[in-house]
Every structure is written in structure tokens, then in C-alpha cells.
Short mmCIF file of C-alpha atoms in Angstrom, two decimals:
data_model
loop_
_atom_site.label_atom_id
_atom_site.label_comp_id
_atom_site.label_asym_id
_atom_site.label_seq_id
_atom_site.Cartn_x
_atom_site.Cartn_y
_atom_site.Cartn_z
CA MET S 1 76.71 84.01 113.61
CA THR S 2 79.06 84.75 110.69
CA ARG S 3 76.41 86.74 108.83
CA PHE S 4 75.90 88.94 111.91
CA PHE S 5 79.50 90.13 111.78
CA ARG S 6 78.94 91.41 108.25
CA ARG S 7 75.75 93.19 109.25
CA PRO S 8 76.36 95.22 112.41
CA ALA S 9 72.81 96.61 112.51
CA LEU S 10 71.39 93.09 112.33
CA LEU S 11 73.61 91.94 115.21
CA ALA S 12 72.59 94.92 117.33
CA CYS S 13 68.91 94.17 116.72
CA ALA S 14 69.47 90.49 117.47
CA LEU S 15 71.17 91.39 120.74
CA ALA S 16 68.25 93.60 121.70
CA LEU S 17 65.60 91.05 120.77
CA GLY S 18 67.36 87.82 121.71
CA LEU S 19 68.19 88.90 125.23
CA GLN S 20 64.57 89.75 125.99
CA ALA S 21 64.01 86.08 126.65
CA CYS S 22 66.92 85.73 129.07
CA GLY S 23 66.01 84.43 132.48
CA GLY S 24 62.90 82.44 131.68
CA PRO S 25 59.40 82.78 130.31
CA GLU S 26 58.46 85.78 132.43
CA ALA S 27 61.45 87.94 131.42
CA SER S 28 61.21 91.46 130.07
CA THR S 29 59.50 92.35 126.82
CA ASP S 30 61.47 95.60 126.67
CA ALA S 31 64.55 95.83 124.48
CA PRO S 32 67.81 96.52 126.31
CA PRO S 33 69.05 100.09 126.33
CA SER S 34 70.81 101.51 123.30
CA VAL S 35 74.23 103.14 123.38
CA VAL S 36 74.53 105.35 126.44
CA SER S 37 76.82 108.34 126.82
CA THR S 38 79.90 107.84 128.97
CA ALA S 39 79.00 110.94 130.96
CA ALA S 40 76.17 111.32 133.42
CA SER S 41 73.09 113.06 132.04
CA PRO S 42 73.13 116.90 132.21
CA VAL S 43 70.17 116.87 134.61
CA MET S 44 71.85 114.37 136.94
CA GLU S 45 75.19 116.19 136.70
CA SER S 46 73.55 119.51 137.54
CA HIS S 47 71.66 117.97 140.45
CA ALA S 48 74.81 116.31 141.78
CA ARG S 49 76.78 119.56 141.57
CA ALA S 50 74.04 121.37 143.44
CA LEU S 51 74.21 118.80 146.23
CA LEU S 52 78.00 118.90 146.31
CA GLN S 53 78.49 122.67 146.10
CA ASP S 54 78.41 123.15 149.85
CA VAL S 55 80.77 120.26 150.51
CA GLU S 56 84.20 121.36 151.66
CA PRO S 57 86.82 120.61 148.95
CA GLY S 58 88.65 117.40 149.73
CA ASP S 59 85.97 116.16 152.14
CA ILE S 60 85.33 112.84 150.40
CA LEU S 61 83.08 111.50 153.17
CA ALA S 62 80.69 114.43 152.90
CA ALA S 63 80.80 114.20 149.09
CA LEU S 64 79.86 110.53 149.19
CA GLN S 65 77.03 111.21 151.62
CA ALA S 66 75.70 113.86 149.24
CA ILE S 67 75.29 111.42 146.33
CA PRO S 68 71.58 110.56 145.99
CA GLY S 69 70.91 106.94 146.93
CA VAL S 70 74.28 106.37 148.63
CA THR S 71 74.55 105.37 152.29
CA VAL S 72 78.00 105.31 153.86
CA VAL S 73 77.82 102.36 156.25
CA ARG S 74 81.28 102.86 157.72
CA GLU S 75 84.82 103.93 157.03
CA ASN S 76 87.40 101.25 157.67
CA ALA S 77 90.88 101.84 159.01
CA PRO S 78 93.18 103.17 156.27
CA PRO S 79 94.67 100.18 154.41
CA ARG S 80 97.81 102.20 153.64
CA PRO S 81 99.01 105.80 153.87
CA GLY S 82 97.06 108.15 151.63
CA VAL S 83 94.19 105.71 151.09
CA ARG S 84 90.71 105.68 152.64
CA HIS S 85 88.31 102.75 152.49
CA PHE S 86 84.52 102.99 152.74
CA VAL S 87 81.71 100.44 152.89
CA MET S 88 78.55 101.79 151.30
CA THR S 89 75.19 100.81 149.85
CA TYR S 90 73.40 102.19 146.82
CA ASP S 91 69.62 102.20 146.46
CA GLN S 92 68.58 100.12 143.43
CA PRO S 93 65.27 98.98 141.93
CA ALA S 94 64.87 95.22 141.88
CA ASP S 95 63.39 95.64 138.40
CA HIS S 96 64.86 98.50 136.38
CA ARG S 97 61.84 98.41 134.08
CA HIS S 98 59.62 99.19 137.05
CA PRO S 99 61.65 101.38 139.45
CA GLU S 100 58.50 102.22 141.41
CA GLY S 101 58.43 98.64 142.73
CA THR S 102 60.63 96.73 145.18
CA ARG S 103 64.04 98.25 145.90
CA PHE S 104 67.17 96.90 147.55
CA GLN S 105 70.46 98.18 148.91
CA GLN S 106 73.40 97.08 146.76
CA ARG S 107 76.65 96.84 148.69
CA LEU S 108 79.80 98.62 147.47
CA THR S 109 83.25 99.39 148.76
CA LEU S 110 85.37 102.37 147.76
CA TYR S 111 89.17 102.29 147.78
CA PHE S 112 89.88 106.02 147.57
CA ARG S 113 93.05 107.89 146.68
CA SER S 114 91.93 111.09 144.93
CA ALA S 115 88.82 112.18 143.04
CA GLU S 116 91.01 113.27 140.11
CA LEU S 117 92.50 109.81 139.53
CA PRO S 118 91.05 107.10 137.27
CA MET S 119 88.25 104.96 138.73
CA VAL S 120 88.29 101.16 138.49
CA LEU S 121 84.81 99.63 138.61
CA GLY S 122 85.29 96.09 139.89
CA SER S 123 82.98 93.10 140.00
CA THR S 124 83.51 89.59 141.34
CA GLY S 125 80.16 88.44 139.95
CA TYR S 126 79.39 87.17 143.46
CA GLY S 127 79.31 88.71 146.90
CA ILE S 128 82.19 90.88 148.08
CA SER S 129 84.44 91.06 151.08
CA THR S 130 84.39 94.38 152.89
CA PHE S 131 88.11 94.09 153.67
CA ALA S 132 90.27 96.47 151.65
CA TYR S 133 92.18 95.02 148.73
CA GLN S 134 93.17 96.14 145.24
CA LEU S 135 92.28 94.62 141.92
CA GLU S 136 95.18 94.44 139.48
CA PRO S 137 94.12 97.44 137.34
CA THR S 138 93.69 99.52 140.51
CA SER S 139 97.20 98.66 141.63
CA LEU S 140 98.73 99.26 138.20
CA LEU S 141 97.00 102.61 137.71
CA GLN S 142 97.25 103.64 141.38
CA GLY S 143 93.65 104.79 141.01
CA ASN S 144 90.41 104.56 142.92
CA GLN S 145 88.33 101.40 143.09
CA LEU S 146 84.58 100.94 143.38
CA LEU S 147 83.86 97.25 144.05
CA VAL S 148 80.25 96.19 143.44
CA GLU S 149 78.46 93.21 144.95
CA HIS S 150 76.37 91.33 142.39
CA ARG S 151 72.63 91.44 142.86
CA PHE S 152 71.09 88.49 144.78
CA PHE S 153 74.29 87.83 146.73
CA GLY S 154 74.54 88.45 150.46
CA PRO S 155 72.79 91.60 151.66
CA SER S 156 72.40 92.80 148.04
CA THR S 157 69.30 90.66 147.64
CA PRO S 158 65.85 92.16 147.02
CA GLN S 159 63.11 91.19 149.46
CA PRO S 160 60.86 89.55 148.47
CA THR S 161 63.21 87.67 146.16
CA ASP S 162 61.87 87.42 142.61
CA TRP S 163 64.33 85.17 140.80
CA LYS S 164 63.20 86.14 137.32
CA LEU S 165 64.90 89.50 138.00
CA LEU S 166 68.32 87.85 138.27
CA THR S 167 69.41 88.46 134.67
CA ILE S 168 72.43 89.89 132.92
CA GLU S 169 70.28 92.82 131.73
CA GLN S 170 69.25 93.79 135.27
CA ALA S 171 72.81 93.44 136.59
CA ALA S 172 74.12 95.61 133.74
CA ALA S 173 71.57 98.27 134.64
CA ASP S 174 72.79 98.11 138.27
CA HIS S 175 76.30 99.01 137.11
CA HIS S 176 75.00 101.70 134.77
CA ARG S 177 73.10 103.50 137.56
CA ILE S 178 76.11 103.28 139.90
CA ILE S 179 78.33 104.87 137.25
CA GLN S 180 75.81 107.64 136.65
CA ALA S 181 75.62 108.31 140.38
CA PHE S 182 79.38 108.45 141.02
CA LYS S 183 80.66 110.04 137.81
CA PRO S 184 79.89 113.63 138.84
CA LEU S 185 82.28 113.10 141.76
CA PHE S 186 84.87 111.01 139.89
CA GLY S 187 85.17 112.76 136.55
CA GLY S 188 88.32 111.01 135.31
CA ARG S 189 88.54 107.92 133.13
CA TRP S 190 86.71 104.74 134.19
CA ILE S 191 87.99 101.19 133.69
CA SER S 192 85.79 98.18 134.46
CA THR S 193 87.29 94.87 135.49
CA GLY S 194 86.56 91.46 136.94
CA GLY S 195 87.78 87.89 136.96
CA SER S 196 85.83 84.83 135.83
CA LYS S 197 82.17 85.60 136.60
CA GLY S 198 83.22 89.14 137.46
CA GLY S 199 84.77 89.46 134.01
CA MET S 200 81.59 88.07 132.49
CA THR S 201 79.58 90.67 134.40
CA SER S 202 81.87 93.43 133.11
CA LEU S 203 81.48 92.31 129.48
CA TYR S 204 77.70 91.99 129.74
CA HIS S 205 77.57 95.53 131.11
CA ARG S 206 79.63 96.74 128.15
CA ALA S 207 77.29 94.99 125.69
CA PHE S 208 74.29 96.86 127.07
CA TYR S 209 76.03 100.17 127.87
CA PRO S 210 79.05 100.30 125.53
CA HIS S 211 80.17 103.81 126.47
CA ASP S 212 79.72 103.77 130.24
CA VAL S 213 83.43 103.17 130.78
CA ASP S 214 86.60 103.92 128.83
CA GLY S 215 88.02 100.39 128.88
CA THR S 216 87.55 96.91 130.32
CA VAL S 217 90.03 94.34 131.64
CA ALA S 218 88.41 90.91 131.91
CA TYR S 219 90.34 87.96 133.32
CA VAL S 220 89.72 84.25 132.58
CA THR S 221 86.24 85.12 131.31
CA PRO S 222 84.37 82.24 129.63
CA ASN S 223 81.44 82.10 127.25
CA SER S 224 79.59 78.77 127.44
CA TYR S 225 77.01 77.15 125.19
CA GLY S 226 74.25 75.46 127.17
CA THR S 227 74.39 73.95 130.62
CA GLN S 228 76.41 70.97 129.36
CA ASP S 229 78.90 72.54 126.95
CA PRO S 230 80.90 69.61 125.47
CA ARG S 231 83.82 71.81 124.43
CA TYR S 232 85.17 71.64 127.98
CA VAL S 233 85.43 67.85 127.83
CA ARG S 234 87.45 68.10 124.61
CA PHE S 235 89.71 70.76 126.16
CA LEU S 236 90.44 68.66 129.23
CA SER S 237 91.14 65.60 127.08
CA LYS S 238 94.19 67.38 125.64
CA LEU S 239 95.72 68.87 128.81
CA GLY S 240 98.85 67.35 130.27
CA THR S 241 100.41 64.08 129.21
CA PRO S 242 98.42 60.88 128.52
CA GLU S 243 99.89 59.47 131.72
CA CYS S 244 98.69 62.49 133.73
CA ARG S 245 95.17 62.26 132.30
CA GLU S 246 95.04 58.55 133.06
CA LYS S 247 96.09 59.16 136.68
CA ILE S 248 93.20 61.61 137.05
CA ARG S 249 90.72 59.10 135.62
CA VAL S 250 92.06 56.33 137.85
CA PHE S 251 91.74 58.55 140.93
CA GLN S 252 88.14 59.46 140.13
CA ARG S 253 87.17 55.85 139.52
CA GLU S 254 89.00 54.70 142.65
CA VAL S 255 87.03 57.08 144.89
CA LEU S 256 83.66 55.95 143.56
CA ALA S 257 84.58 52.27 143.39
CA ARG S 258 85.58 52.45 147.06
CA ARG S 259 82.57 54.52 148.07
CA ALA S 260 81.82 52.25 151.04
CA GLU S 261 85.19 53.21 152.54
CA VAL S 262 85.43 56.81 151.36
CA GLU S 263 81.92 58.09 152.09
CA PRO S 264 82.02 57.55 155.90
CA LEU S 265 85.31 59.46 156.01
CA PHE S 266 83.84 62.20 153.79
CA GLU S 267 80.84 62.51 156.12
CA SER S 268 82.84 62.50 159.35
CA ARG S 269 85.29 65.09 158.00
CA THR S 270 82.52 67.41 156.79
CA GLN S 271 80.48 66.99 159.98
CA ALA S 272 83.53 68.12 161.95
CA MET S 273 83.53 71.21 159.70
CA GLY S 274 79.87 71.87 160.53
CA LEU S 275 78.70 71.06 157.00
CA THR S 276 75.42 69.42 155.99
CA PHE S 277 74.15 67.90 152.73
CA SER S 278 70.38 68.04 153.00
CA LEU S 279 69.88 69.22 149.40
CA LEU S 280 71.94 66.57 147.60
CA GLY S 281 72.62 64.01 150.27
CA ALA S 282 76.18 63.01 151.13
CA ASP S 283 76.27 60.24 148.52
CA LYS S 284 75.40 62.49 145.57
CA ALA S 285 77.54 65.31 146.98
CA LEU S 286 80.54 62.98 147.01
CA GLU S 287 79.91 61.87 143.42
CA PHE S 288 79.49 65.43 142.16
CA THR S 289 82.71 66.41 143.96
CA VAL S 290 84.52 63.61 142.13
CA LEU S 291 83.09 64.80 138.79
CA GLU S 292 84.45 68.27 139.53
CA PHE S 293 87.93 66.91 140.25
CA ALA S 294 89.56 67.04 136.79
CA PHE S 295 88.22 70.52 136.08
CA ALA S 296 89.35 71.88 139.47
CA LEU S 297 92.81 70.32 139.20
CA TRP S 298 93.58 72.32 136.06
CA GLN S 299 91.59 75.39 137.06
CA TYR S 300 93.58 75.98 140.24
CA GLY S 301 96.64 73.76 139.84
CA ASN S 302 98.95 72.33 137.21
CA ALA S 303 100.43 69.10 135.90
CA SER S 304 102.62 68.65 138.99
CA LEU S 305 99.51 67.59 140.91
CA CYS S 306 99.31 64.44 138.79
CA ASP S 307 102.50 63.20 140.43
CA GLU S 308 100.90 63.62 143.86
CA LEU S 309 97.79 61.52 143.20
CA PRO S 310 97.70 58.35 145.32
CA ALA S 311 98.10 55.01 143.61
CA ALA S 312 95.15 52.63 143.38
CA GLY S 313 94.52 50.57 146.48
CA GLY S 314 96.00 53.08 148.91
CA ASP S 315 94.59 54.54 152.09
CA ALA S 316 90.99 55.79 151.74
CA GLY S 317 91.76 58.75 153.97
CA GLU S 318 94.36 59.91 151.48
CA LEU S 319 91.69 59.94 148.76
CA VAL S 320 89.57 62.29 150.89
CA ASP S 321 92.60 64.49 151.58
CA VAL S 322 93.25 64.91 147.87
CA LEU S 323 89.58 65.69 147.19
CA ASP S 324 89.73 68.39 149.84
CA ASP S 325 92.94 69.90 148.48
CA VAL S 326 91.82 69.99 144.85
CA VAL S 327 88.05 70.57 145.01
CA GLY S 328 87.20 71.34 148.63
CA LEU S 329 84.93 69.15 150.74
CA SER S 330 82.49 72.02 151.23
CA TYR S 331 81.92 72.40 147.48
CA MET S 332 78.56 70.57 147.46
CA SER S 333 77.49 71.38 151.02
CA ASP S 334 74.20 73.10 151.82
CA SER S 335 75.92 76.30 152.96
CA ASP S 336 78.01 76.62 149.79
CA LEU S 337 75.15 75.75 147.45
CA ASP S 338 72.90 78.21 149.23
CA TYR S 339 75.46 81.00 148.89
CA TYR S 340 76.24 80.22 145.24
CA ALA S 341 72.62 79.56 144.24
CA PRO S 342 72.43 82.88 142.30
CA TYR S 343 75.37 81.77 140.17
CA ASP S 344 73.94 78.30 139.55
CA PHE S 345 70.59 79.90 138.71
CA GLN S 346 72.23 82.17 136.15
CA ALA S 347 74.24 79.27 134.74
CA ALA S 348 70.99 77.32 134.37
CA THR S 349 69.10 80.15 132.66
CA GLN S 350 71.59 82.31 130.74
CA LEU S 351 75.31 81.78 131.36
CA GLY S 352 75.65 78.07 130.66
CA SER S 353 78.24 75.72 132.14
CA TYR S 354 80.50 72.79 131.31
CA ALA S 355 79.88 69.11 130.72
CA SER S 356 81.83 66.52 132.69
CA ASP S 357 83.47 63.44 131.19
CA GLU S 358 81.79 60.43 132.78
CA ARG S 359 82.73 57.75 130.24
CA HIS S 360 85.39 56.20 132.44
CA LEU S 361 83.03 56.02 135.42
CA HIS S 362 80.44 53.62 134.04
CA GLY S 363 79.61 50.99 136.62
CA VAL S 364 80.67 53.05 139.64
CA GLN S 365 78.32 56.02 139.22
CA ARG S 366 74.89 56.24 140.82
CA TYR S 367 73.79 59.57 139.32
CA PRO S 368 75.04 59.60 135.70
CA GLY S 369 74.21 62.69 133.70
CA GLN S 370 72.79 64.57 136.69
CA TYR S 371 75.65 66.98 137.39
CA ASP S 372 74.07 70.14 136.02
CA PRO S 373 73.61 73.64 137.51
CA ARG S 374 69.86 73.09 137.64
CA ALA S 375 70.43 70.31 140.18
CA LEU S 376 72.39 72.63 142.47
CA VAL S 377 69.74 75.31 142.99
CA PRO S 378 67.78 74.79 146.24
CA PHE S 379 64.35 75.51 144.76
CA ASP S 380 62.18 74.34 141.86
CA MET S 381 63.74 75.30 138.51
CA LYS S 382 60.83 74.16 136.33
CA PRO S 383 59.47 77.70 135.72
CA TYR S 384 62.88 78.91 134.52
CA ARG S 385 64.03 77.83 131.08
CA PHE S 386 67.50 78.18 129.59
CA ASN S 387 67.86 80.84 126.91
CA PRO S 388 70.22 79.48 124.21
CA PHE S 389 70.54 82.86 122.47
CA ALA S 390 71.97 84.99 125.28
CA MET S 391 75.62 83.93 125.24
CA PRO S 392 76.08 83.60 121.45
CA LEU S 393 74.67 87.11 121.05
CA ILE S 394 76.96 88.54 123.73
CA GLU S 395 79.87 86.71 122.09
CA GLY S 396 78.92 88.19 118.72
CA TRP S 397 78.75 91.71 120.14
CA VAL S 398 82.14 91.41 121.85
CA LYS S 399 83.75 90.16 118.63
CA ALA S 400 82.12 92.68 116.29
CA PHE S 401 81.78 95.80 118.42
CA GLY S 402 83.70 95.40 121.69
CA GLN S 403 86.08 98.35 121.91
CA ASN S 404 88.90 98.95 124.42
CA ILE S 405 88.69 95.45 125.88
CA LEU S 406 91.66 93.53 127.26
CA LEU S 407 91.20 89.80 127.86
CA VAL S 408 93.68 87.69 129.85
CA TYR S 409 93.46 83.88 129.95
CA GLY S 410 95.48 80.98 131.33
CA GLU S 411 96.67 78.44 128.77
CA ASN S 412 95.68 75.43 130.91
CA ASP S 413 92.62 76.92 132.57
CA PRO S 414 89.59 74.86 131.46
CA TRP S 415 87.54 78.06 131.33
CA SER S 416 89.74 79.16 128.41
CA THR S 417 87.68 76.72 126.33
CA GLY S 418 85.06 79.44 126.02
CA ALA S 419 87.44 82.38 125.55
CA PHE S 420 85.89 85.45 123.96
CA ASP S 421 87.31 86.68 120.68
CA VAL S 422 88.10 90.36 120.07
CA ARG S 423 89.53 92.43 117.24
CA SER S 424 92.59 94.70 117.31
CA ARG S 425 90.80 97.04 114.91
CA ASN S 426 88.48 97.78 117.86
CA ASP S 427 91.54 98.46 120.04
CA SER S 428 90.78 95.20 121.86
CA TYR S 429 93.24 92.38 122.63
CA ARG S 430 93.34 88.84 123.98
CA PHE S 431 96.44 87.47 125.69
CA THR S 432 97.23 84.09 127.24
CA VAL S 433 99.58 83.30 130.11
CA PRO S 434 101.69 80.28 129.00
CA GLY S 435 100.99 77.35 131.30
CA GLY S 436 98.67 79.60 133.31
CA ASN S 437 95.53 78.59 135.17
CA HIS S 438 92.56 80.52 136.60
CA GLY S 439 94.99 82.86 138.35
CA ALA S 440 96.20 84.41 135.08
CA ARG S 441 96.85 88.16 135.19
CA ILE S 442 98.70 90.91 133.33
CA ALA S 443 101.72 90.61 135.60
CA LEU S 444 102.24 86.99 134.44
CA LEU S 445 102.13 87.68 130.70
CA PRO S 446 105.27 87.37 128.54
CA GLU S 447 107.19 90.62 128.45
CA ALA S 448 106.16 91.72 124.94
CA GLU S 449 102.46 91.06 125.49
CA GLN S 450 102.56 92.64 128.93
CA ALA S 451 104.03 95.79 127.41
CA VAL S 452 101.14 96.05 124.95
CA ALA S 453 98.58 95.42 127.67
CA LEU S 454 100.06 98.05 129.96
CA GLU S 455 100.37 100.61 127.18
CA ARG S 456 96.73 100.23 126.18
CA LEU S 457 95.51 100.24 129.78
CA SER S 458 97.51 103.42 130.42
CA ALA S 459 96.03 105.06 127.31
CA TRP S 460 92.44 104.10 128.16
CA ALA S 461 92.94 105.48 131.68
CA GLY S 462 94.12 108.79 130.23
CA LEU S 463 97.63 108.57 131.66
CA PRO S 464 100.64 110.00 129.80
CA ALA S 465 102.56 107.60 127.57
CA ALA S 466 105.55 107.78 129.89
CA SER S 467 103.52 106.12 132.63
CA THR S 468 103.67 102.75 130.85
CA ALA S 469 107.14 102.10 132.27
CA THR S 470 105.84 102.83 135.76
CA LEU S 471 102.96 100.41 135.24
CA GLY S 472 105.54 97.81 134.21
CA LEU S 473 107.42 98.28 137.48
CA ARG S 474 104.19 97.83 139.42
CA ALA S 475 103.39 94.70 137.44
CA GLY S 476 106.80 93.38 138.42
CA ALA S 477 106.04 94.03 142.08
CA VAL S 478 102.76 92.13 141.75
CA LYS S 479 104.47 89.20 140.02
CA SER S 480 107.14 88.95 142.70
CA GLY S 481 104.55 89.03 145.46
CA GLU S 482 105.77 92.34 146.86
CA GLU S 483 102.23 93.66 146.63
CA HIS S 484 99.12 91.54 147.16
CA VAL S 485 96.50 92.18 144.50
CA SER S 486 93.61 90.19 143.08
CA THR S 487 91.87 89.78 139.75
CA GLY S 488 88.58 89.35 141.59
CA VAL S 489 88.43 85.61 140.94
CA VAL S 490 86.54 83.77 143.69
CA ASP S 491 88.13 80.47 144.77
CA ARG S 492 85.16 78.21 145.49
CA ARG S 493 87.31 75.52 147.10
CA ARG S 494 87.42 77.35 150.40
CA GLY S 495 83.86 78.53 150.88
CA PRO S 496 82.18 81.88 150.24
CA PRO S 497 84.00 85.24 150.63
CA ARG S 498 84.07 86.44 154.21
CA ASP S 499 83.35 89.90 155.53
#
């Protein structure tokens, strides 16, 4: 990849050609779009103005209803004074190369303050909740927020479902069309954001449509190599103290060595929760949950959890309790795997995932080497190959060309293994929350780094320089818990997002 950085044109061509193969053997033969203007096309803008000219000024509901392709499903109760919240859908082609074919309704929510304020385009990378909440950039900027459900999740799923259309290119085109549709109404600056898979989605969109938005804030956003990226094993092998790491290994081995005691408790507990394990079977589901344990402990927790792990030979019920607290007993259930199948499919074809350390589990495992995203998808994955070029090419674009990008990571978050690299010469920055996990955010950064992040975010959003101090006060309110905000990260321990 080093040569690509010295030859920008070569990297751009490689991105265009390499990503054609993403998503399997039947993927597109068309190159991804070239640089697109940040503004909507003159024809679209003129058409939108014609539709909006009879709308009474300030009538946001009528203005939304006038946008071609938008359906306002409902308006929720105001989440706070001066704010309105709408649930909408936007008409999208399942295949952007063939818009005359199958179409689907992509779900959105709008957190609205004023059409003149900056717009935050948010993605979770999964489904969305239709309850009103703010992402951190929305709260800091006191702007509007358009939250987009990722294609193939929940009601945003084309029917019939053609899985080869679940690619990063198609999802980027979804975001591009939404921006084109809403920009005539929201003419201020646009900032895209997301956490984890949502941050990945935001960066992929930028790679294909670099000028759609004025800046991007991506939280805890990884870039993985292959479905069994060994870098994660090396990262985990250095976290915490040797004693802490040994306690984690002992716990994992203890659960599997005492499977005859633990598994009946695992099954009875999950049955009481209404969960089933038809895809994997309870035995494999338990083993995969144990393999996830070390990663989840550091992703969501910290070293203090090591002190709470039960000693060897203790009560089997306590082992199940700890599994539930750290990983979640529903993690490998049919309902969770069915909901998250689009993610596992993407991980198995384009995004990649992490390898698990199994060396200390020899002799107590029954399914060694089988914990892979391909095993978690509830249909035959043989027709869909993994594209090894997609993520390195995205990584190369972000490093060489990614402008106005702010990355925030947690020091102890395993996903930081695959942290993207950016360049300050592109007005892009990467910051790390000391001791942080998957909940890292701007509000938790050290004071000096937070000041830089807030100043650049304010500038990208087109706010006056004096507003940086105000953003700092808001960040303080978020840090202290005075205001509940999210980075968009989905916590898979507690089941899918709820409407």
C-alpha cells in the first residue's frame, strides 16, 4: 500500500476497481462514482424549490412531505422545547445501478431544530430506534439530526431480498441520495457521524462521495483484515496485567471444562428469556459465547472486572451470571443472529472481523476454529466470497485523501486494533481516550485534545470561532451525565435496538 500513497491517481483507480468485487462473485462491474459535488444537482435543486415554493415558511412538516420520495410516517411528541421529531421513510432502489428494479423504503428519523442550522447525518450501521435521542455532534452543535437505518435491517430491507446488494457501495449510494434529497431544504453545513459500524458506514460513504458532507466524526471505527484478523489477538494479549489476563483465560477454560454443569443452567436461563438456538445449537452457542468473553470484557468494561471473576471450582450459576453480564446470554440466540445477519454477512464478505485466542482452550473445545462470521449467518454462504481488497483500499483512501475527518478511539477497546490512520495535512485527526473502551467520545478526551476536536468540528459546521467555548461547555454537560447523548454505538449484549 505504501506505493499507493505516493501515487494518488493510482490509489483512486485501485479503489474504483478493487471495490467492484466487493460482496461476492456477482457484484457490480461498474466503477464506484467519482467525486460528487457537496451541493444537490441544479436540476434537483430547481425541482425541489418548485415543490417547496407553495409551502408556508416555517412549516417543516409540509416541507418534508414535499420532498420527492419522502413519506412522513408520524411525528412523535416533542423530545424537548423547540425540537420536533419525525419518523420517515425514503424511497430507494435496491440496486443503485438498476434503479428501475426493486425498490424499498429506507427508514429515517429527523431531530429538527431549524432548517438554517447544521445537519448531522447519523448512522448506527444497523437498525435504528424511532425514539428521539441525540448523537454527540448533534448535541455539541445544537443542530438537526437525520438518522439513517442501514439497508437490510428491520423494515429497511428490500423484498425480495437479494443479498449480493448488501455492499458498502450500495449503502454509500443510499446516503448520497438522501443527502441530495434533503439538501435543498437544509442548506447549511452537513456533518456525518457514527460509532463502530456506524462510523465505518460514514467513512465508506466519504470514500465514494468525498464531498457530500463538510466533515465526519467517526467513533471507535475499526478496519479489519480478513474474517480472522490476528491483530486483535495480539492486542488483547497486552491489555491489563498478566494476572488479569490469566484470570480471563482461567474463567473461559472453567466454563467449558464444566460444560456438563454450566450448559443446563445456560439453557434454562435462556429458555426463561424466550430464546432459542436452532441455528447453532445450545452447545456451540455456549462455546462461541465463551470465545467472545475476553473481547467483550475490554470492549464494554475495564480491568476492574478481572477482580470480579469467580475463582475456579465455584458455583456454576455464578459462571453463567458473569457470562450474561459481560457478553449477554442472547448473543448467539436465533433472534439475535437473525437480526444481526446483515452485519455478519458484511463481515464475511467485505468488512472482516477478529480472530479469537483459543490456545488455552485445547482439550475443552468441541468446535475449534469455527467461530467466524460465516458461521453466524442463517443461510448458505458458499456463493459469497470474501473480498480481501475492500478494506485495505478504504484504509488507503482515508489515509491519503480523507479530509475533515475526526476519529475517536478508546485506548483499551479491542476494536482500536484496526484504527484508521489520518493526516493533519488533510485537516483530519485521530484522538484516543486514555483507558477508554467502546464508549469513547469527544467529551471524554483530555482537555487539550478535546479543544482541538471541538474547534475543528465547529469550523467544519460553519460556526463562528467563538462557539468553540460553548461546545466545550456542552461537552462538559455530556461528560457529567447532565445530558444523555449517544455516539450511535450498538451494545449487542442486550439484544437488538427497540422501537
